[in-house]
Amino acid sequence: MRNLLAVSTCLLAATAAAQRGDRPGEAQVPLPEGLQVPAATPRSPAEQLATFRLAAGFSIAPFATDPMVQDPIAAVFDAQFRLWVVEMRGYMNDLEATGERAPVGRIVVLRDVDGDGKADTATTFLDGLVLPRAVLPLRGGALVVAPPELWWCPDADGDLVADGKSVVMGGFEAGLDNPEHSGNGLLWGFDHRIHLANDARMLRRLGDAFVVETGAGGGQWGLTHDDRGRLFFNYNEDWLRCDLVPGRHGPMAKSVGGVPQHNWRVVSERSVWPIRVTPGVNRGYQPGRLVDGVLAIHTAVCSPHVYRGGLLPCPGDVFVCEPAGNLVRRFVLHDLDGTLRGVNPYAAERGEFLASTDERFRPVHLLTGPDGALFVVDMYRGVIQHRNFVTTFLRRQIEQRGLDKPTGLGRIWRIVPDRAPPRVLERTPAAASVAELVPMLAHDNGLVRDLALQELAQRRDATVVPALVAMLRHERPAVRIAAFSALAALRAVDATAVRAGLRDPDPGVVAFALQHAGPELARGDRRVWQQVERALCSGPPAVRWHAVLALGDVGDAAARSADVVRLLALGLAGDADAPLRAVVATAAGTRIPAVLRQWRDGDTGDERRAAAIARDLAGRATRLRDAAVQEALFALAADGQDGFAAAVLAGMAEVLPKGEARSGWLSFAGVPPALAQLATRSDRRIAGPATELLAACALTGAAGTAAIAELTPDEQARVRTGERVFLRACAACHQPDGNGMQGLAPPLRDSEWVLGPIDRLGRIVLHGVKGPIEVAGSTWSLEMPGQSHLSDEELAAALSFVRRAFGHRQTAVAPGQLAELRRAHGTRAEPWTAEELRSGR
């Protein structure tokens, strides 16, 4: 039994009114009688310091405390080693979130003037913000996410006070109504794109402008990267995930069914080891959530951070916040054939890197400082759950122990090794000349390397290219990658640099060089082609994935297309497992039929393995919704052996939507002759799926007209309104492009639940749905809460939008249909199951 720190309290006898976070049908069993819960008395920083239990060998001290910082939620160091802090001062100042949209948030810049490890001054860069979420200081100003927009805030005179602000892009509406689920992060990556968590969009800075691109997206709160530039993120109930290949391949990957290398789950276990009773968690009544009143499985995971600071003896380890458990977890990473697995080094002793007996210790963000220290942003408050999700169970805890007051506090802690001597901070990247920036890329602190890289990218001074080329021979792989990244920023990567990277003994450097090999392949550099082929055939898994994706970067130039197809087919030879097949499909795109033909006409090896490859790639190609590609697959099946034809057609039929959504999903000018011929075969393995595919066809030429629902002017207006409701209430989980996100929410695009009967879809949004549920060919075991707090008009608008967006052409939904469903199922007490929805019960 876990040790309990006891202070006598009593439970509320009365049941609080139903809360937004209550789930129908869930029995919110109160805490056991007699359980003693420690008081949640607000503490001074000195008093709080005594509550910490930190892993042996480390020390912790305050860097900044209230009132210098208030309600901090994120922080980042700039190129002058000043700490920029985001203060979400309007968040949950009481249980009703009163005044949440008051413009009281701000961005504050802290400075440690004397280098003693404590902030001495604070300057307000920008105030009057509503629920600000992220900041990224750059040359000449800063990017700030303040819903519903991302702003560029210039500071021409460098006085740390914004001169104004201009909109870079919108799409952050969810941050107003649903602050736990909206874009955040703003991380400058090694690809010189600015990445967001919980948002698939990326930014490139081009001079004074920002260009928006689309990536893979991932995560809920916080974003970090390692020395290879791989992005790490997580979700409230998922410790750690990673993109093993660049997110820029996300759009094409999603169009062919996704790749497992995106959103890779690094940690699957869920244990957590607080050092105090933790009844104040939102769903503590769920079986297994609390054991003896102590949180047993994580529930509020956020803000991962790869430590690259050179001071703590934890190189490459990942630290993760768990504010509900009042702790910070450490993971040691292990590379397993290109994938990653994280392990808690204190698991044997059921311990954590940092934990506190103070219930108000709320670590919500982590970062490395310029001296290599690990910084912990502590929101220091009793309530971190937003009102949208507060349950009756949690409200009891909050009211019982006064957790909602006080607010407006906050601390930033600094962790160093025991007896670590002060590190003299060198010349800052902002003050360095371009020549001085190059050796900074070899600094032992990854933060300094990153800031020097950003400075080089923004100054765009090509005089340093020779020095960067020389640095490609540095003894440390992380430095070689940083130098390669700097060359890419200056558009100075040539065939010589690519060849050097592909010869590198470190697979991380090779993988990074492959990310830049596409232009040299397109130009026909013979040696680069040979090196890529060698990497594809004999490299470790991660190198093979990147070699395949490099071929996809060549483009559709006819002069190189045959070589691309040949090598992609070569990639399928041997042991082409699911991850490798996925990147082959991503790189091939519309050339998948040609790749399959090339591979089929060679040595496909084992018959069962060959069938799996054909089935997988045919299904992925079908997802492209490209008539020419689908007709090429039919022709490929028609002139192949029966086993191959059966595998291709089975793969194509498998990706068809279920139910009514299937009709018209395939669209052709006329019935494809090869498909018609396949449907008449005597082999049922061939005729069966061919007949299914025929039934899914809609004809748009002289032979017929596809049935596309037309909308009235009122319905068109409803769809336009629905887009705003969708962005505010749905996009944070299901993503603005409707593709969903692994670990968070299933796709809406081509979902049979979206395109099927309106009454079924309406029941889902009113009462929620719980898994397991199959969506677009994948099984999801998550639970979606009902959205009945939205009006019939809002729900009808949002549903009309998703039935017309993402290439859909279904009918609109009327408010009256939602009203009727409310009346019919008004006493519904729990979310629907997939079986209930399908049966119409």
Short mmCIF file of C-alpha atoms in Angstrom, two decimals, residues 280-483:
data_model
loop_
_atom_site.label_atom_id
_atom_site.label_comp_id
_atom_site.label_asym_id
_atom_site.label_seq_id
_atom_site.Cartn_x
_atom_site.Cartn_y
_atom_site.Cartn_z
CA GLY A 280 -8.43 15.74 -7.06
CA VAL A 281 -8.22 14.11 -10.49
CA ASN A 282 -11.07 14.40 -12.92
CA ARG A 283 -12.14 10.79 -13.28
CA GLY A 284 -10.82 9.35 -10.07
CA TYR A 285 -13.97 7.23 -9.78
CA GLN A 286 -13.03 5.10 -12.79
CA PRO A 287 -11.80 1.61 -11.91
CA GLY A 288 -8.02 1.53 -11.63
CA ARG A 289 -7.58 5.31 -11.84
CA LEU A 290 -6.92 5.67 -8.11
CA VAL A 291 -5.42 3.03 -5.82
CA ASP A 292 -5.77 3.83 -2.12
CA GLY A 293 -6.58 7.38 -3.16
CA VAL A 294 -3.36 7.74 -5.21
CA LEU A 295 -3.26 8.24 -8.97
CA ALA A 296 -2.19 4.91 -10.52
CA ILE A 297 -2.40 5.67 -14.25
CA HIS A 298 -1.59 8.94 -15.93
CA THR A 299 -4.37 11.34 -16.86
CA ALA A 300 -2.87 14.78 -17.58
CA VAL A 301 0.38 14.10 -19.43
CA CYS A 302 1.83 17.07 -21.33
CA SER A 303 4.91 18.97 -22.48
CA PRO A 304 7.62 16.40 -23.28
CA HIS A 305 11.18 17.68 -23.45
CA VAL A 306 14.25 15.95 -24.89
CA TYR A 307 17.18 16.94 -22.71
CA ARG A 308 20.18 18.02 -24.80
CA GLY A 309 21.73 20.51 -22.38
CA GLY A 310 25.10 18.93 -21.65
CA LEU A 311 24.92 19.59 -17.91
CA LEU A 312 22.63 16.90 -16.48
CA PRO A 313 23.88 13.31 -16.92
CA CYS A 314 20.79 12.53 -19.00
CA PRO A 315 21.76 13.05 -22.67
CA GLY A 316 18.84 12.34 -24.96
CA ASP A 317 16.48 11.41 -22.14
CA VAL A 318 12.92 12.71 -22.32
CA PHE A 319 11.22 14.44 -19.40
CA VAL A 320 7.42 14.65 -19.29
CA CYS A 321 5.01 16.60 -17.06
CA GLU A 322 2.10 14.96 -15.22
CA PRO A 323 0.46 17.87 -13.36
CA ALA A 324 -2.46 15.81 -12.01
CA GLY A 325 0.07 13.59 -10.24
CA ASN A 326 2.24 16.56 -9.20
CA LEU A 327 5.31 15.08 -10.84
CA VAL A 328 7.78 14.98 -13.72
CA ARG A 329 8.64 11.63 -15.35
CA ARG A 330 11.99 10.78 -16.94
CA PHE A 331 12.37 8.30 -19.81
CA VAL A 332 15.58 6.75 -21.06
CA LEU A 333 15.21 6.03 -24.79
CA HIS A 334 16.28 2.83 -26.51
CA ASP A 335 16.58 2.51 -30.29
CA LEU A 336 15.05 -0.73 -31.54
CA ASP A 337 15.63 -1.20 -35.27
CA GLY A 338 14.70 2.36 -36.10
CA THR A 339 11.86 2.64 -33.60
CA LEU A 340 12.10 4.02 -30.08
CA ARG A 341 11.07 2.75 -26.66
CA GLY A 342 11.15 4.76 -23.44
CA VAL A 343 11.80 3.33 -19.96
CA ASN A 344 11.39 4.94 -16.54
CA PRO A 345 14.81 4.47 -14.86
CA TYR A 346 13.16 4.67 -11.43
CA ALA A 347 10.46 2.07 -12.15
CA ALA A 348 12.03 -0.61 -9.93
CA GLU A 349 11.64 1.64 -6.90
CA ARG A 350 8.23 2.90 -8.05
CA GLY A 351 9.65 6.36 -8.27
CA GLU A 352 9.70 9.49 -10.41
CA PHE A 353 12.39 12.00 -11.37
CA LEU A 354 10.56 14.78 -9.52
CA ALA A 355 7.44 14.62 -7.34
CA SER A 356 5.84 16.80 -4.70
CA THR A 357 3.53 16.44 -1.73
CA ASP A 358 2.09 19.85 -2.63
CA GLU A 359 -1.15 19.33 -4.56
CA ARG A 360 -0.76 22.75 -6.15
CA PHE A 361 2.54 21.84 -7.84
CA ARG A 362 1.43 21.78 -11.48
CA PRO A 363 4.34 21.23 -13.88
CA VAL A 364 3.01 22.15 -17.33
CA HIS A 365 6.11 22.88 -19.38
CA LEU A 366 9.80 21.89 -19.49
CA LEU A 367 12.80 23.40 -21.24
CA THR A 368 16.58 23.57 -21.15
CA GLY A 369 18.30 26.76 -20.12
CA PRO A 370 21.40 28.37 -21.65
CA ASP A 371 23.50 27.00 -18.78
CA GLY A 372 22.19 23.47 -19.36
CA ALA A 373 19.82 23.45 -16.38
CA LEU A 374 16.39 21.84 -16.72
CA PHE A 375 13.62 24.39 -16.16
CA VAL A 376 10.16 23.42 -14.89
CA VAL A 377 7.22 25.77 -15.46
CA ASP A 378 4.83 25.37 -12.52
CA MET A 379 1.36 26.89 -12.94
CA TYR A 380 0.96 26.49 -9.14
CA ARG A 381 -2.77 26.28 -8.62
CA GLY A 382 -5.42 23.86 -7.46
CA VAL A 383 -7.53 23.66 -10.63
CA ILE A 384 -6.03 22.75 -13.99
CA GLN A 385 -9.04 20.98 -15.55
CA HIS A 386 -11.15 23.18 -17.80
CA ARG A 387 -14.85 23.53 -17.00
CA ASN A 388 -15.72 21.65 -20.21
CA PHE A 389 -14.40 18.48 -18.61
CA VAL A 390 -14.87 19.01 -14.87
CA THR A 391 -16.91 16.15 -13.42
CA THR A 392 -19.14 16.15 -10.37
CA PHE A 393 -16.49 14.00 -8.68
CA LEU A 394 -13.79 16.62 -9.24
CA ARG A 395 -16.05 19.53 -8.34
CA ARG A 396 -16.63 17.93 -4.95
CA GLN A 397 -12.88 17.80 -4.40
CA ILE A 398 -12.35 21.38 -5.51
CA GLU A 399 -15.11 22.82 -3.33
CA GLN A 400 -14.32 20.62 -0.37
CA ARG A 401 -10.70 21.71 -0.15
CA GLY A 402 -10.83 25.17 -1.68
CA LEU A 403 -8.67 24.26 -4.65
CA ASP A 404 -10.11 27.01 -6.86
CA LYS A 405 -8.39 29.75 -4.83
CA PRO A 406 -5.98 31.44 -4.97
CA THR A 407 -5.09 31.93 -8.63
CA GLY A 408 -2.53 34.27 -10.12
CA LEU A 409 0.45 32.41 -8.68
CA GLY A 410 3.24 30.59 -10.51
CA ARG A 411 6.83 29.43 -10.23
CA ILE A 412 9.64 28.45 -12.58
CA TRP A 413 12.09 25.95 -11.10
CA ARG A 414 15.66 25.20 -12.14
CA ILE A 415 17.23 21.75 -11.78
CA VAL A 416 20.99 21.12 -11.89
CA PRO A 417 23.32 18.34 -10.75
CA ASP A 418 24.38 18.45 -7.12
CA ARG A 419 27.37 20.70 -6.53
CA ALA A 420 27.43 21.78 -10.16
CA PRO A 421 29.71 24.83 -10.49
CA PRO A 422 28.18 27.90 -12.12
CA ARG A 423 28.59 27.86 -15.91
CA VAL A 424 29.81 31.09 -17.37
CA LEU A 425 27.45 32.01 -20.18
CA GLU A 426 29.32 32.82 -23.33
CA ARG A 427 28.50 35.31 -26.05
CA THR A 428 24.85 35.00 -26.97
CA PRO A 429 23.89 33.88 -30.48
CA ALA A 430 22.08 37.18 -31.00
CA ALA A 431 25.28 39.15 -30.30
CA ALA A 432 27.58 36.85 -32.30
CA SER A 433 28.79 37.53 -35.82
CA VAL A 434 27.90 34.97 -38.46
CA ALA A 435 31.45 33.65 -38.27
CA GLU A 436 31.09 33.21 -34.51
CA LEU A 437 27.76 31.40 -34.96
CA VAL A 438 29.35 28.47 -36.80
CA PRO A 439 31.39 27.14 -33.84
CA MET A 440 28.30 27.55 -31.67
CA LEU A 441 26.81 24.68 -33.68
CA ALA A 442 29.33 22.48 -31.85
CA HIS A 443 28.32 23.69 -28.37
CA ASP A 444 27.57 20.94 -25.84
CA ASN A 445 24.19 22.55 -25.09
CA GLY A 446 21.53 21.76 -27.68
CA LEU A 447 19.70 25.00 -26.89
CA VAL A 448 22.75 27.03 -27.92
CA ARG A 449 23.10 24.95 -31.09
CA ASP A 450 19.42 25.48 -31.92
CA LEU A 451 19.56 29.24 -31.37
CA ALA A 452 22.75 29.58 -33.43
CA LEU A 453 21.07 27.58 -36.19
CA GLN A 454 18.02 29.86 -36.12
CA GLU A 455 20.24 32.94 -36.30
CA LEU A 456 22.12 31.56 -39.31
CA ALA A 457 18.84 30.70 -41.03
CA GLN A 458 17.40 34.18 -40.46
CA ARG A 459 20.53 36.16 -41.34
CA ARG A 460 21.05 34.19 -44.58
CA ASP A 461 24.74 35.07 -44.94
CA ALA A 462 26.38 32.62 -47.35
CA THR A 463 29.94 33.60 -46.39
CA VAL A 464 29.89 30.88 -43.72
CA VAL A 465 29.22 28.04 -46.19
CA PRO A 466 32.88 26.86 -46.37
CA ALA A 467 33.08 26.69 -42.57
CA LEU A 468 29.82 24.74 -42.44
CA VAL A 469 31.07 22.29 -45.07
CA ALA A 470 34.19 21.72 -42.97
CA MET A 471 31.99 21.06 -39.95
CA LEU A 472 30.39 18.10 -41.76
CA ARG A 473 33.54 16.25 -40.65
CA HIS A 474 33.07 17.02 -36.94
CA GLU A 475 33.49 14.08 -34.58
CA ARG A 476 29.99 14.37 -33.09
CA PRO A 477 26.95 13.30 -35.17
CA ALA A 478 24.72 15.98 -33.59
CA VAL A 479 27.11 18.67 -34.82
CA ARG A 480 27.28 17.20 -38.33
CA ILE A 481 23.46 17.23 -38.47
CA ALA A 482 23.35 20.85 -37.24
CA ALA A 483 25.90 21.87 -39.91
#
